[in-house]
Amino acid sequence: MPTQVKALAMDSATAPFRRIEITRRDPLPDEVVIDIKFAGICHSDIHTARGEWGDVIYPLVPGHEIAGVVTAVGPEVVKFKVGDHAGIGCFVDACGECAHCRIGEENACLERTIWTYNDIGADGVPTAGGYSQQIVARADYVLRIPDSLPLDKAAPLLCAGVTPWSPLVRYNAGSGTRLAVVGLGGLGHMAVQLGKALGCEVTVLSRSLRKREQGLKLGADHYYATADPATFEDLEASFDLMLCTVSADLDVDALVSLLDLGGVLVFLGLPPDEQSFHIEPLCLGHKVITGSDIGGIPGTQAVLDFCAEKGIAAQIELIGADEVTEAYNKVVAGDVEFRYVIDVATI
Ligand code: NAP
Ligand code: ZN
């Protein structure tokens, strides 16, 4: 019998969250049922729910940083058993067979990545995310959360962890890499911790020095304010790799000026509006501007395992269901250190 569960939904771009009931199907033979314990609030939830990235299927139940406990498995599932800690990130399904899926880039499936919310599932029903009590998905798209990671602090790793992890691995970040992290929010605070654990020399570029102490505690070696013009004089040509996590408009040329020869600027943040830059500085310093989108299943499992091994987790503020509407405003205002996580028991 399909199960009715409680969830938090928005009915329009400006509506507050309200409690609704949604239906979760019985698991198919290759699916698992997860009782959700915690769901992180990613800035992407906000961009999506507010219609900043395009069309939205309302009522929308966001949430793609999902951590919980397996409560049922289909007969074909070998990866999980009841009681296991499990997580779901930004997508719940993909074809599994195309060239991209075969190399573990299921988030760029050539057939169709099915997003955890604001999409239509394989069953033809709109997908609903982690701000809900339960979720059902194919085991292949569910992550193992190591027992040593507390579920609340692990939830953000499913997006804010894997998103910086992917370019750190892709560009071989390690000892000797001069890494800059632009924006110290949900993604940024994970980028600092992961970069440090990989052996990089880590510099935070934040708008102000307000979060300096916290940034240094997370492992940053240096901390600068981008509002101070002297930062751009002092740090010219200083970085090999720069991860930009800013969610709003940017001075791209100013960031490029901080790259050393051949340096790589990776956009992770997705400001809704078009951004511009000059080409000449890229040619003169054979610099690279690129972007990166979350990661596939192998990469997401790798970051969870790496965090467990290194004792890394998200730094969170746990909130109840009634605080989510206000939390969205606070995230946009930069008033969170560093990730709000919803205690799903309060829905
Ligand atoms: P967040 O917690 O709000 O962090 C964003 C940071 O950007 C803020 O902490 C702030 O850092 C800086 N910032 C915010 N508003 C700004 C403004 N008006 N001007 C300059 N800087 C500003 O958000 P998040 O959850 O980390 O997500 C960050 C961005 O990445 C969002 O656009 C999100 O949609 C996107 N994202 C992309 C992917 C992907 O796969 N590429 C995955 C997840 C999220 P300071 O206060 O330190 O300056
Ligand atoms: Zn996210």
PDB file of C-alpha atoms in Angstrom, residues 35-175:
ATOM      1  CA  ASP A  35      12.779   7.208   6.750  1.00  0.00           C
ATOM      2  CA  ILE A  36      14.224  10.697   6.473  1.00  0.00           C
ATOM      3  CA  LYS A  37      15.744  12.040   9.677  1.00  0.00           C
ATOM      4  CA  PHE A  38      17.430  15.232   8.466  1.00  0.00           C
ATOM      5  CA  ALA A  39      17.377  17.451   5.374  1.00  0.00           C
ATOM      6  CA  GLY A  40      19.818  20.272   4.671  1.00  0.00           C
ATOM      7  CA  ILE A  41      18.689  23.586   3.179  1.00  0.00           C
ATOM      8  CA  CYS A  42      20.797  24.264   0.087  1.00  0.00           C
ATOM      9  CA  HIS A  43      20.747  27.651  -1.603  1.00  0.00           C
ATOM     10  CA  SER A  44      19.657  25.741  -4.730  1.00  0.00           C
ATOM     11  CA  ASP A  45      16.417  24.825  -2.900  1.00  0.00           C
ATOM     12  CA  ILE A  46      15.804  28.559  -2.553  1.00  0.00           C
ATOM     13  CA  HIS A  47      16.707  29.490  -6.155  1.00  0.00           C
ATOM     14  CA  THR A  48      14.371  26.717  -7.332  1.00  0.00           C
ATOM     15  CA  ALA A  49      11.448  27.292  -4.958  1.00  0.00           C
ATOM     16  CA  ARG A  50      11.444  31.026  -5.696  1.00  0.00           C
ATOM     17  CA  GLY A  51      11.383  30.425  -9.437  1.00  0.00           C
ATOM     18  CA  GLU A  52      14.808  32.036  -9.971  1.00  0.00           C
ATOM     19  CA  TRP A  53      15.961  29.195 -12.233  1.00  0.00           C
ATOM     20  CA  GLY A  54      12.806  28.762 -14.290  1.00  0.00           C
ATOM     21  CA  ASP A  55       9.611  26.737 -14.124  1.00  0.00           C
ATOM     22  CA  VAL A  56       8.542  25.177 -10.849  1.00  0.00           C
ATOM     23  CA  ILE A  57       6.083  22.354 -10.203  1.00  0.00           C
ATOM     24  CA  TYR A  58       4.022  23.543  -7.196  1.00  0.00           C
ATOM     25  CA  PRO A  59       3.308  22.464  -4.568  1.00  0.00           C
ATOM     26  CA  LEU A  60       7.078  21.993  -4.297  1.00  0.00           C
ATOM     27  CA  VAL A  61       8.705  19.842  -1.601  1.00  0.00           C
ATOM     28  CA  PRO A  62      12.409  20.778  -1.841  1.00  0.00           C
ATOM     29  CA  GLY A  63      15.390  19.066  -0.231  1.00  0.00           C
ATOM     30  CA  HIS A  64      18.330  17.243  -1.815  1.00  0.00           C
ATOM     31  CA  GLU A  65      20.570  16.822   1.197  1.00  0.00           C
ATOM     32  CA  ILE A  66      18.785  13.830   2.662  1.00  0.00           C
ATOM     33  CA  ALA A  67      19.957  11.561   5.485  1.00  0.00           C
ATOM     34  CA  GLY A  68      17.948   8.796   7.087  1.00  0.00           C
ATOM     35  CA  VAL A  69      17.525   5.132   7.887  1.00  0.00           C
ATOM     36  CA  VAL A  70      16.508   2.320   5.527  1.00  0.00           C
ATOM     37  CA  THR A  71      13.168   0.836   6.590  1.00  0.00           C
ATOM     38  CA  ALA A  72      12.403  -1.518   3.680  1.00  0.00           C
ATOM     39  CA  VAL A  73      14.242  -2.974   0.691  1.00  0.00           C
ATOM     40  CA  GLY A  74      12.949  -4.595  -2.479  1.00  0.00           C
ATOM     41  CA  PRO A  75      13.864  -8.259  -3.070  1.00  0.00           C
ATOM     42  CA  GLU A  76      16.610  -7.438  -5.624  1.00  0.00           C
ATOM     43  CA  VAL A  77      18.467  -4.997  -3.367  1.00  0.00           C
ATOM     44  CA  VAL A  78      21.821  -6.209  -2.051  1.00  0.00           C
ATOM     45  CA  LYS A  79      23.469  -2.863  -1.285  1.00  0.00           C
ATOM     46  CA  PHE A  80      21.273  -2.071   1.753  1.00  0.00           C
ATOM     47  CA  LYS A  81      19.486  -3.769   4.597  1.00  0.00           C
ATOM     48  CA  VAL A  82      16.891  -2.463   7.008  1.00  0.00           C
ATOM     49  CA  GLY A  83      18.525  -0.218   9.619  1.00  0.00           C
ATOM     50  CA  ASP A  84      21.360   1.050   7.410  1.00  0.00           C
ATOM     51  CA  HIS A  85      22.117   4.757   7.354  1.00  0.00           C
ATOM     52  CA  ALA A  86      21.486   6.071   3.858  1.00  0.00           C
ATOM     53  CA  GLY A  87      21.390   9.317   1.926  1.00  0.00           C
ATOM     54  CA  ILE A  88      20.025  10.829  -1.251  1.00  0.00           C
ATOM     55  CA  GLY A  89      21.436  13.837  -3.058  1.00  0.00           C
ATOM     56  CA  CYS A  90      20.262  15.891  -6.015  1.00  0.00           C
ATOM     57  CA  PHE A  91      18.988  13.070  -8.220  1.00  0.00           C
ATOM     58  CA  VAL A  92      17.041   9.858  -7.680  1.00  0.00           C
ATOM     59  CA  ASP A  93      17.430   8.117 -11.016  1.00  0.00           C
ATOM     60  CA  ALA A  94      19.257   8.065 -14.359  1.00  0.00           C
ATOM     61  CA  CYS A  95      19.500   5.626 -17.271  1.00  0.00           C
ATOM     62  CA  GLY A  96      22.574   3.879 -15.828  1.00  0.00           C
ATOM     63  CA  GLU A  97      23.705   2.805 -19.300  1.00  0.00           C
ATOM     64  CA  CYS A  98      24.791   5.850 -21.326  1.00  0.00           C
ATOM     65  CA  ALA A  99      28.426   6.918 -21.708  1.00  0.00           C
ATOM     66  CA  HIS A 100      28.134   9.438 -18.892  1.00  0.00           C
ATOM     67  CA  CYS A 101      26.393   7.083 -16.468  1.00  0.00           C
ATOM     68  CA  ARG A 102      28.998   4.407 -17.191  1.00  0.00           C
ATOM     69  CA  ILE A 103      31.793   6.711 -15.962  1.00  0.00           C
ATOM     70  CA  GLY A 104      29.867   7.666 -12.840  1.00  0.00           C
ATOM     71  CA  GLU A 105      28.556  11.033 -14.071  1.00  0.00           C
ATOM     72  CA  GLU A 106      24.906  10.087 -13.636  1.00  0.00           C
ATOM     73  CA  ASN A 107      24.145  13.729 -12.854  1.00  0.00           C
ATOM     74  CA  ALA A 108      24.843  14.386 -16.548  1.00  0.00           C
ATOM     75  CA  CYS A 109      22.958  11.340 -17.872  1.00  0.00           C
ATOM     76  CA  LEU A 110      22.509  11.565 -21.642  1.00  0.00           C
ATOM     77  CA  GLU A 111      19.025  10.076 -21.397  1.00  0.00           C
ATOM     78  CA  ARG A 112      17.603  11.758 -18.353  1.00  0.00           C
ATOM     79  CA  THR A 113      18.713  12.526 -14.846  1.00  0.00           C
ATOM     80  CA  ILE A 114      15.647  12.554 -12.607  1.00  0.00           C
ATOM     81  CA  TRP A 115      16.085  15.292 -10.027  1.00  0.00           C
ATOM     82  CA  THR A 116      15.065  14.692  -6.434  1.00  0.00           C
ATOM     83  CA  TYR A 117      12.407  17.414  -6.636  1.00  0.00           C
ATOM     84  CA  ASN A 118      10.864  19.680  -9.270  1.00  0.00           C
ATOM     85  CA  ASP A 119      10.938  16.863 -11.797  1.00  0.00           C
ATOM     86  CA  ILE A 120       8.687  14.028 -12.953  1.00  0.00           C
ATOM     87  CA  GLY A 121       9.663  10.576 -11.689  1.00  0.00           C
ATOM     88  CA  ALA A 122       9.813   7.370 -13.738  1.00  0.00           C
ATOM     89  CA  ASP A 123       6.321   6.619 -12.365  1.00  0.00           C
ATOM     90  CA  GLY A 124       4.977   9.824 -13.926  1.00  0.00           C
ATOM     91  CA  VAL A 125       4.455  11.492 -10.538  1.00  0.00           C
ATOM     92  CA  PRO A 126       6.204  14.781  -9.592  1.00  0.00           C
ATOM     93  CA  THR A 127       9.249  14.087  -7.447  1.00  0.00           C
ATOM     94  CA  ALA A 128       9.268  15.376  -3.872  1.00  0.00           C
ATOM     95  CA  GLY A 129      12.443  15.980  -1.897  1.00  0.00           C
ATOM     96  CA  GLY A 130      13.805  15.686   1.582  1.00  0.00           C
ATOM     97  CA  TYR A 131      11.569  18.082   3.500  1.00  0.00           C
ATOM     98  CA  SER A 132       9.381  15.021   4.071  1.00  0.00           C
ATOM     99  CA  GLN A 133       9.244  11.976   6.297  1.00  0.00           C
ATOM    100  CA  GLN A 134      10.062   9.304   3.750  1.00  0.00           C
ATOM    101  CA  ILE A 135      11.500   8.755   0.275  1.00  0.00           C
ATOM    102  CA  VAL A 136      11.628   5.776  -2.093  1.00  0.00           C
ATOM    103  CA  ALA A 137      14.377   5.391  -4.704  1.00  0.00           C
ATOM    104  CA  ARG A 138      16.375   2.838  -6.661  1.00  0.00           C
ATOM    105  CA  ALA A 139      19.193   1.497  -4.500  1.00  0.00           C
ATOM    106  CA  ASP A 140      21.756   2.368  -7.198  1.00  0.00           C
ATOM    107  CA  TYR A 141      21.065   6.058  -6.563  1.00  0.00           C
ATOM    108  CA  VAL A 142      21.159   5.861  -2.772  1.00  0.00           C
ATOM    109  CA  LEU A 143      24.379   6.513  -0.850  1.00  0.00           C
ATOM    110  CA  ARG A 144      25.774   4.661   2.143  1.00  0.00           C
ATOM    111  CA  ILE A 145      26.323   7.017   5.085  1.00  0.00           C
ATOM    112  CA  PRO A 146      29.159   5.633   7.221  1.00  0.00           C
ATOM    113  CA  ASP A 147      28.057   4.904  10.803  1.00  0.00           C
ATOM    114  CA  SER A 148      30.709   7.210  12.267  1.00  0.00           C
ATOM    115  CA  LEU A 149      29.089  10.277  10.656  1.00  0.00           C
ATOM    116  CA  PRO A 150      26.206  11.818  12.650  1.00  0.00           C
ATOM    117  CA  LEU A 151      23.202  11.881  10.309  1.00  0.00           C
ATOM    118  CA  ASP A 152      22.388  15.567  10.862  1.00  0.00           C
ATOM    119  CA  LYS A 153      25.912  16.729  10.016  1.00  0.00           C
ATOM    120  CA  ALA A 154      26.186  14.216   7.164  1.00  0.00           C
ATOM    121  CA  ALA A 155      23.057  15.390   5.325  1.00  0.00           C
ATOM    122  CA  PRO A 156      24.727  18.473   3.754  1.00  0.00           C
ATOM    123  CA  LEU A 157      27.528  16.314   2.357  1.00  0.00           C
ATOM    124  CA  LEU A 158      25.043  14.935  -0.204  1.00  0.00           C
ATOM    125  CA  CYS A 159      25.215  18.273  -2.050  1.00  0.00           C
ATOM    126  CA  ALA A 160      27.439  20.822  -0.293  1.00  0.00           C
ATOM    127  CA  GLY A 161      30.090  18.130   0.201  1.00  0.00           C
ATOM    128  CA  VAL A 162      30.208  16.534  -3.217  1.00  0.00           C
ATOM    129  CA  THR A 163      29.947  19.824  -5.139  1.00  0.00           C
ATOM    130  CA  PRO A 164      33.370  21.171  -4.076  1.00  0.00           C
ATOM    131  CA  TRP A 165      34.763  17.622  -3.888  1.00  0.00           C
ATOM    132  CA  SER A 166      34.295  17.015  -7.634  1.00  0.00           C
ATOM    133  CA  PRO A 167      36.542  19.858  -8.867  1.00  0.00           C
ATOM    134  CA  LEU A 168      39.068  19.290  -6.073  1.00  0.00           C
ATOM    135  CA  VAL A 169      39.527  15.738  -7.374  1.00  0.00           C
ATOM    136  CA  ARG A 170      39.243  16.714 -11.072  1.00  0.00           C
ATOM    137  CA  TYR A 171      42.045  19.294 -10.751  1.00  0.00           C
ATOM    138  CA  ASN A 172      44.240  17.119  -8.504  1.00  0.00           C
ATOM    139  CA  ALA A 173      44.104  19.446  -5.519  1.00  0.00           C
ATOM    140  CA  GLY A 174      46.599  18.415  -2.885  1.00  0.00           C
ATOM    141  CA  SER A 175      49.859  19.356  -1.261  1.00  0.00           C
TER     142      SER A 175
END
